[in-house]
Amino acid sequence: MVLVLLGPPGVGKGTQAVRLAEEFHGAHVSTGDLLRAARRDGTPLGRKAQGYMDDGELVPDALILDLVREHLSEIASDRHVVFDGFPRTTAQADGLGGVLAGLGRTVDLVVLFEAPDETLIKRLSGRRTCPSCGAVYNVFFNPPEVAGSCDRCGATLEHRTDDQAATVRRRLEVYQEQTAPLIAYYEGSGAAFERIRADRPVEDVYADFRALPEVAK
Ligand code: AP5
């Protein structure tokens, strides 16, 4: 199955994607994580992406599609794939359709996670991430046992630079302008389309996600 998780920044796409991919032994493909890894490694892509990410703007479609194409080629064609934060524009959605068609696959399910802006802003301002193992915490909703330190590996937690208030506001605008049109795009496609209210505890959101007929079968 190929799943696309849609929704604004901070709605919990990554949190839910990691859980589902772990449970199904599927591949979790987060373009945000891939770009941050490229930045950490100082690759040409990472250097090109940095300014866009720090400003809360989208990285150009061509760079993203090359990244996803390369990453998908390493994933077995019978493995479940959960896309998180991709596609983000209709050009990326068209590109994904083409890449999947070449692999004899298609987008099977699109899940839209929804929450009010004030919830998103609070979640992003409280998010802390582990630069070493990728674990995600929240100082308000899901704090680490020792403040500032990763429960899993002990590394010092970071506050993402694009989680600062001004950048968060821009990311929310960019979502409305460039990514929200994908709702109509996918509602009119052959893929199943589901909506989940995500302004509830992680476990409740996951229970609804897991119970979707396309996921539960
Ligand atoms: P990316 O990393 O994809 O960020 P995003 O989509 O803005 O999503 P987030 O990671 O901020 O939020 P999320 O929905 O995954 O929430 P999470 O689970 O972490 O992109 C970053 C940048 O990279 C972009 O701005 C762009 O520049 C570039 N980029 C990436 N992909 C691109 C693409 N395809 N095209 C072009 N550019 C691209 O949760 C957030 C917080 O809330 C956490 O602290 C978590 O613990 C907490 N939380 C989650 N769920 C709950 C809950 N139910 N209750 C309470 N707290 C919760």
Short mmCIF file of C-alpha atoms and ligand atoms in Angstrom, two decimals:
data_model
loop_
_atom_site.label_atom_id
_atom_site.label_comp_id
_atom_site.label_asym_id
_atom_site.label_seq_id
_atom_site.Cartn_x
_atom_site.Cartn_y
_atom_site.Cartn_z
CA MET A 1 0.00 0.00 0.00
CA VAL A 2 1.14 3.56 -0.74
CA LEU A 3 -0.18 6.12 1.73
CA VAL A 4 0.05 9.90 1.57
CA LEU A 5 -0.37 11.85 4.83
CA LEU A 6 -1.59 15.38 4.23
CA GLY A 7 -2.01 18.20 6.72
CA PRO A 8 -0.52 21.45 7.99
CA PRO A 9 2.79 21.78 9.85
CA GLY A 10 2.56 20.44 13.40
CA VAL A 11 -0.63 18.45 12.88
CA GLY A 12 1.18 15.22 13.78
CA LYS A 13 1.88 13.63 10.38
CA GLY A 14 5.36 12.53 11.44
CA THR A 15 4.18 11.18 14.80
CA GLN A 16 1.48 9.07 13.16
CA ALA A 17 3.62 8.01 10.18
CA VAL A 18 6.39 6.63 12.39
CA ARG A 19 3.91 4.55 14.40
CA LEU A 20 2.13 3.12 11.38
CA ALA A 21 5.32 2.37 9.47
CA GLU A 22 6.76 0.60 12.54
CA GLU A 23 3.63 -1.49 13.04
CA PHE A 24 3.49 -2.53 9.37
CA HIS A 25 7.28 -2.75 8.85
CA GLY A 26 6.76 -0.21 6.10
CA ALA A 27 9.01 2.57 4.82
CA HIS A 28 8.43 6.05 6.29
CA VAL A 29 9.41 8.65 3.69
CA SER A 30 9.56 12.16 5.15
CA THR A 31 10.98 14.72 2.73
CA GLY A 32 11.55 17.06 5.70
CA ASP A 33 13.72 14.42 7.43
CA LEU A 34 15.59 13.65 4.19
CA LEU A 35 16.29 17.37 3.65
CA ARG A 36 17.45 17.87 7.25
CA ALA A 37 19.80 14.86 6.86
CA ALA A 38 21.16 16.39 3.63
CA ARG A 39 21.75 19.67 5.50
CA ARG A 40 23.55 17.92 8.34
CA ASP A 41 25.73 16.03 5.84
CA GLY A 42 26.48 19.27 3.94
CA THR A 43 25.48 17.79 0.57
CA PRO A 44 24.81 20.08 -2.44
CA LEU A 45 21.07 19.42 -1.98
CA GLY A 46 21.30 20.29 1.72
CA ARG A 47 23.06 23.57 0.93
CA LYS A 48 20.46 24.47 -1.74
CA ALA A 49 17.54 23.60 0.57
CA GLN A 50 18.77 25.46 3.66
CA GLY A 51 17.55 28.97 2.83
CA TYR A 52 14.10 27.82 1.75
CA MET A 53 13.64 25.77 4.91
CA ASP A 54 14.84 28.53 7.26
CA ASP A 55 12.40 30.96 5.60
CA GLY A 56 9.47 28.52 5.80
CA GLU A 57 9.24 28.31 2.01
CA LEU A 58 8.98 25.13 -0.05
CA VAL A 59 12.10 23.68 -1.61
CA PRO A 60 11.74 23.69 -5.46
CA ASP A 61 9.73 20.79 -6.88
CA ALA A 62 12.51 19.48 -9.14
CA LEU A 63 14.90 19.01 -6.19
CA ILE A 64 12.23 17.25 -4.15
CA LEU A 65 11.21 14.94 -6.97
CA ASP A 66 14.83 13.91 -7.62
CA LEU A 67 15.22 13.20 -3.90
CA VAL A 68 12.07 11.09 -3.71
CA ARG A 69 12.82 9.23 -6.95
CA GLU A 70 16.25 8.26 -5.65
CA HIS A 71 14.89 7.23 -2.25
CA LEU A 72 12.02 5.18 -3.70
CA SER A 73 14.39 3.24 -5.94
CA GLU A 74 15.92 1.80 -2.75
CA ILE A 75 12.59 0.57 -1.35
CA ALA A 76 11.33 -2.90 -2.34
CA SER A 77 8.33 -2.58 -4.64
CA ASP A 78 6.08 -4.76 -2.45
CA ARG A 79 6.78 -2.78 0.75
CA HIS A 80 4.21 -0.43 2.30
CA VAL A 81 5.26 3.21 1.92
CA VAL A 82 4.02 6.07 4.12
CA PHE A 83 4.72 9.52 2.64
CA ASP A 84 4.86 12.30 5.24
CA GLY A 85 5.13 15.90 4.05
CA PHE A 86 5.21 14.86 0.41
CA PRO A 87 3.70 15.70 -2.01
CA ARG A 88 3.19 19.35 -1.14
CA THR A 89 2.26 20.85 -4.52
CA THR A 90 0.19 19.59 -7.43
CA ALA A 91 3.41 19.38 -9.50
CA GLN A 92 4.88 17.05 -6.86
CA ALA A 93 1.66 14.98 -6.82
CA ASP A 94 1.82 14.64 -10.62
CA GLY A 95 5.50 13.68 -10.32
CA LEU A 96 4.76 11.08 -7.66
CA GLY A 97 2.03 9.56 -9.81
CA GLY A 98 4.50 9.22 -12.68
CA VAL A 99 7.25 7.68 -10.54
CA LEU A 100 4.81 5.19 -8.98
CA ALA A 101 3.36 4.26 -12.38
CA GLY A 102 6.88 3.38 -13.50
CA LEU A 103 7.07 0.98 -10.54
CA GLY A 104 3.62 -0.50 -11.24
CA ARG A 105 2.20 1.20 -8.14
CA THR A 106 -0.26 3.96 -7.33
CA VAL A 107 -1.33 6.09 -4.36
CA ASP A 108 -3.87 3.88 -2.55
CA LEU A 109 -4.90 6.07 0.37
CA VAL A 110 -4.65 9.75 1.30
CA VAL A 111 -5.28 10.75 4.92
CA LEU A 112 -5.83 14.41 5.79
CA PHE A 113 -5.07 15.32 9.43
CA GLU A 114 -6.78 18.50 10.59
CA ALA A 115 -6.39 20.77 13.66
CA PRO A 116 -6.94 24.49 14.40
CA ASP A 117 -4.01 26.89 13.90
CA GLU A 118 -3.68 27.64 17.64
CA THR A 119 -3.07 23.92 18.31
CA LEU A 120 -0.48 23.76 15.54
CA ILE A 121 1.37 26.83 16.81
CA LYS A 122 1.54 25.46 20.36
CA ARG A 123 2.73 22.05 19.17
CA LEU A 124 5.47 23.54 17.00
CA SER A 125 6.68 25.95 19.67
CA GLY A 126 6.94 23.00 22.11
CA ARG A 127 8.51 20.50 19.74
CA ARG A 128 12.02 19.23 20.54
CA THR A 129 13.79 16.74 18.28
CA CYS A 130 16.72 14.44 18.75
CA PRO A 131 19.42 15.13 16.13
CA SER A 132 20.90 11.69 16.73
CA CYS A 133 18.02 9.15 16.62
CA GLY A 134 15.17 11.34 15.28
CA ALA A 135 12.86 10.94 18.30
CA VAL A 136 10.30 13.76 18.62
CA TYR A 137 9.12 15.25 21.94
CA ASN A 138 6.94 18.11 23.04
CA VAL A 139 7.58 20.14 26.17
CA PHE A 140 3.81 20.59 26.68
CA PHE A 141 2.34 17.27 25.53
CA ASN A 142 5.09 14.65 25.51
CA PRO A 143 8.15 15.82 27.49
CA PRO A 144 11.34 13.74 27.78
CA GLU A 145 12.03 12.22 31.19
CA VAL A 146 15.06 14.51 31.65
CA ALA A 147 14.47 18.02 30.25
CA GLY A 148 16.55 18.67 27.12
CA SER A 149 17.81 15.09 26.80
CA CYS A 150 16.64 12.24 24.55
CA ASP A 151 15.07 9.30 26.45
CA ARG A 152 16.24 6.84 23.81
CA CYS A 153 19.86 7.83 23.22
CA GLY A 154 20.71 10.64 25.67
CA ALA A 155 21.61 13.21 22.97
CA THR A 156 20.84 16.90 23.58
CA LEU A 157 17.46 17.81 22.09
CA GLU A 158 17.10 20.62 19.54
CA HIS A 159 14.44 23.21 18.79
CA ARG A 160 14.09 23.22 14.99
CA THR A 161 15.08 26.61 13.56
CA ASP A 162 11.91 26.65 11.44
CA ASP A 163 9.77 26.23 14.59
CA GLN A 164 10.39 29.90 15.56
CA ALA A 165 7.14 31.92 15.61
CA ALA A 166 7.66 34.02 12.44
CA THR A 167 8.68 31.00 10.37
CA VAL A 168 5.77 28.96 11.68
CA ARG A 169 3.35 31.69 10.55
CA ARG A 170 4.88 31.61 7.06
CA ARG A 171 4.76 27.78 6.94
CA LEU A 172 1.04 27.89 7.74
CA GLU A 173 0.47 30.43 4.92
CA VAL A 174 2.50 28.32 2.49
CA TYR A 175 0.43 25.27 3.44
CA GLN A 176 -2.81 27.11 2.59
CA GLU A 177 -1.44 28.56 -0.65
CA GLN A 178 0.45 25.61 -2.09
CA THR A 179 -0.48 22.36 -0.32
CA ALA A 180 -4.18 22.70 0.56
CA PRO A 181 -5.09 22.47 -3.18
CA LEU A 182 -3.99 18.82 -2.94
CA ILE A 183 -7.16 18.09 -0.98
CA ALA A 184 -9.31 18.67 -4.08
CA TYR A 185 -6.64 17.01 -6.24
CA TYR A 186 -6.75 13.76 -4.29
CA GLU A 187 -10.49 13.83 -3.58
CA GLY A 188 -10.94 13.73 -7.34
CA SER A 189 -8.38 10.97 -7.86
CA GLY A 190 -8.85 7.20 -7.75
CA ALA A 191 -7.26 6.97 -4.30
CA ALA A 192 -9.34 6.51 -1.14
CA PHE A 193 -9.50 9.78 0.82
CA GLU A 194 -10.06 10.02 4.61
CA ARG A 195 -10.05 12.86 7.15
CA ILE A 196 -9.02 12.57 10.81
CA ARG A 197 -9.41 15.21 13.52
CA ALA A 198 -5.94 15.48 14.99
CA ASP A 199 -6.49 17.92 17.89
CA ARG A 200 -6.79 14.97 20.28
CA PRO A 201 -4.28 12.80 22.14
CA VAL A 202 -1.80 10.89 19.98
CA GLU A 203 -3.28 7.52 21.01
CA ASP A 204 -6.81 8.56 20.00
CA VAL A 205 -5.66 9.89 16.64
CA TYR A 206 -3.71 6.70 16.03
CA ALA A 207 -6.69 4.53 16.97
CA ASP A 208 -8.81 6.30 14.33
CA PHE A 209 -6.00 6.07 11.79
CA ARG A 210 -5.49 2.38 12.47
CA ALA A 211 -9.26 1.72 12.22
CA LEU A 212 -9.63 3.22 8.73
CA PRO A 213 -11.07 0.46 6.53
CA GLU A 214 -8.17 0.72 4.07
CA VAL A 215 -5.61 0.38 6.88
CA ALA A 216 -7.40 -2.20 9.05
CA LYS A 217 -7.92 -4.73 6.27
P1 AP5 B 1 8.63 19.07 7.33
O1 AP5 B 1 9.71 18.55 8.16
O2 AP5 B 1 7.88 18.16 6.43
O3 AP5 B 1 7.65 19.89 8.26
P2 AP5 B 1 6.03 20.05 8.23
O4 AP5 B 1 5.20 19.46 7.21
O5 AP5 B 1 5.93 21.49 8.37
O6 AP5 B 1 5.62 19.13 9.32
P3 AP5 B 1 6.12 19.10 10.73
O7 AP5 B 1 7.29 18.14 10.80
O8 AP5 B 1 6.37 20.49 11.26
O9 AP5 B 1 4.85 18.57 11.53
P4 AP5 B 1 4.15 17.16 11.60
O10 AP5 B 1 2.79 17.27 11.03
O11 AP5 B 1 5.03 16.06 11.08
O12 AP5 B 1 4.00 17.05 13.17
P5 AP5 B 1 4.84 16.20 14.24
O13 AP5 B 1 4.40 14.80 14.23
O14 AP5 B 1 6.31 16.50 14.15
O15 AP5 B 1 9.18 20.25 6.38
C1 AP5 B 1 10.08 21.24 6.85
C2 AP5 B 1 10.53 22.11 5.67
O16 AP5 B 1 11.22 21.29 4.70
C3 AP5 B 1 9.40 22.77 4.87
O17 AP5 B 1 9.00 24.00 5.45
C4 AP5 B 1 10.07 22.94 3.49
O18 AP5 B 1 10.95 24.04 3.49
C5 AP5 B 1 10.88 21.67 3.35
N1 AP5 B 1 10.14 20.57 2.72
C6 AP5 B 1 9.83 19.37 3.27
N2 AP5 B 1 9.14 18.61 2.40
C7 AP5 B 1 8.99 19.35 1.27
C8 AP5 B 1 8.35 19.12 0.03
N3 AP5 B 1 7.71 17.96 -0.22
N4 AP5 B 1 8.37 20.10 -0.89
C9 AP5 B 1 9.02 21.27 -0.66
N5 AP5 B 1 9.65 21.55 0.51
C10 AP5 B 1 9.65 20.60 1.46
O19 AP5 B 1 4.25 16.88 15.58
C11 AP5 B 1 4.53 18.23 15.92
C12 AP5 B 1 4.64 18.37 17.45
O20 AP5 B 1 3.37 18.06 18.04
C13 AP5 B 1 5.63 17.37 18.09
O21 AP5 B 1 6.23 18.00 19.20
C14 AP5 B 1 4.75 16.19 18.55
O22 AP5 B 1 5.30 15.52 19.68
C15 AP5 B 1 3.45 16.92 18.90
N6 AP5 B 1 2.24 16.13 18.63
C16 AP5 B 1 1.97 15.37 17.53
N7 AP5 B 1 0.73 14.83 17.61
C17 AP5 B 1 0.19 15.27 18.81
C18 AP5 B 1 -1.07 15.09 19.45
N8 AP5 B 1 -2.03 14.31 18.91
N9 AP5 B 1 -1.27 15.70 20.64
C19 AP5 B 1 -0.30 16.47 21.21
N10 AP5 B 1 0.91 16.68 20.64
C20 AP5 B 1 1.16 16.11 19.43
#
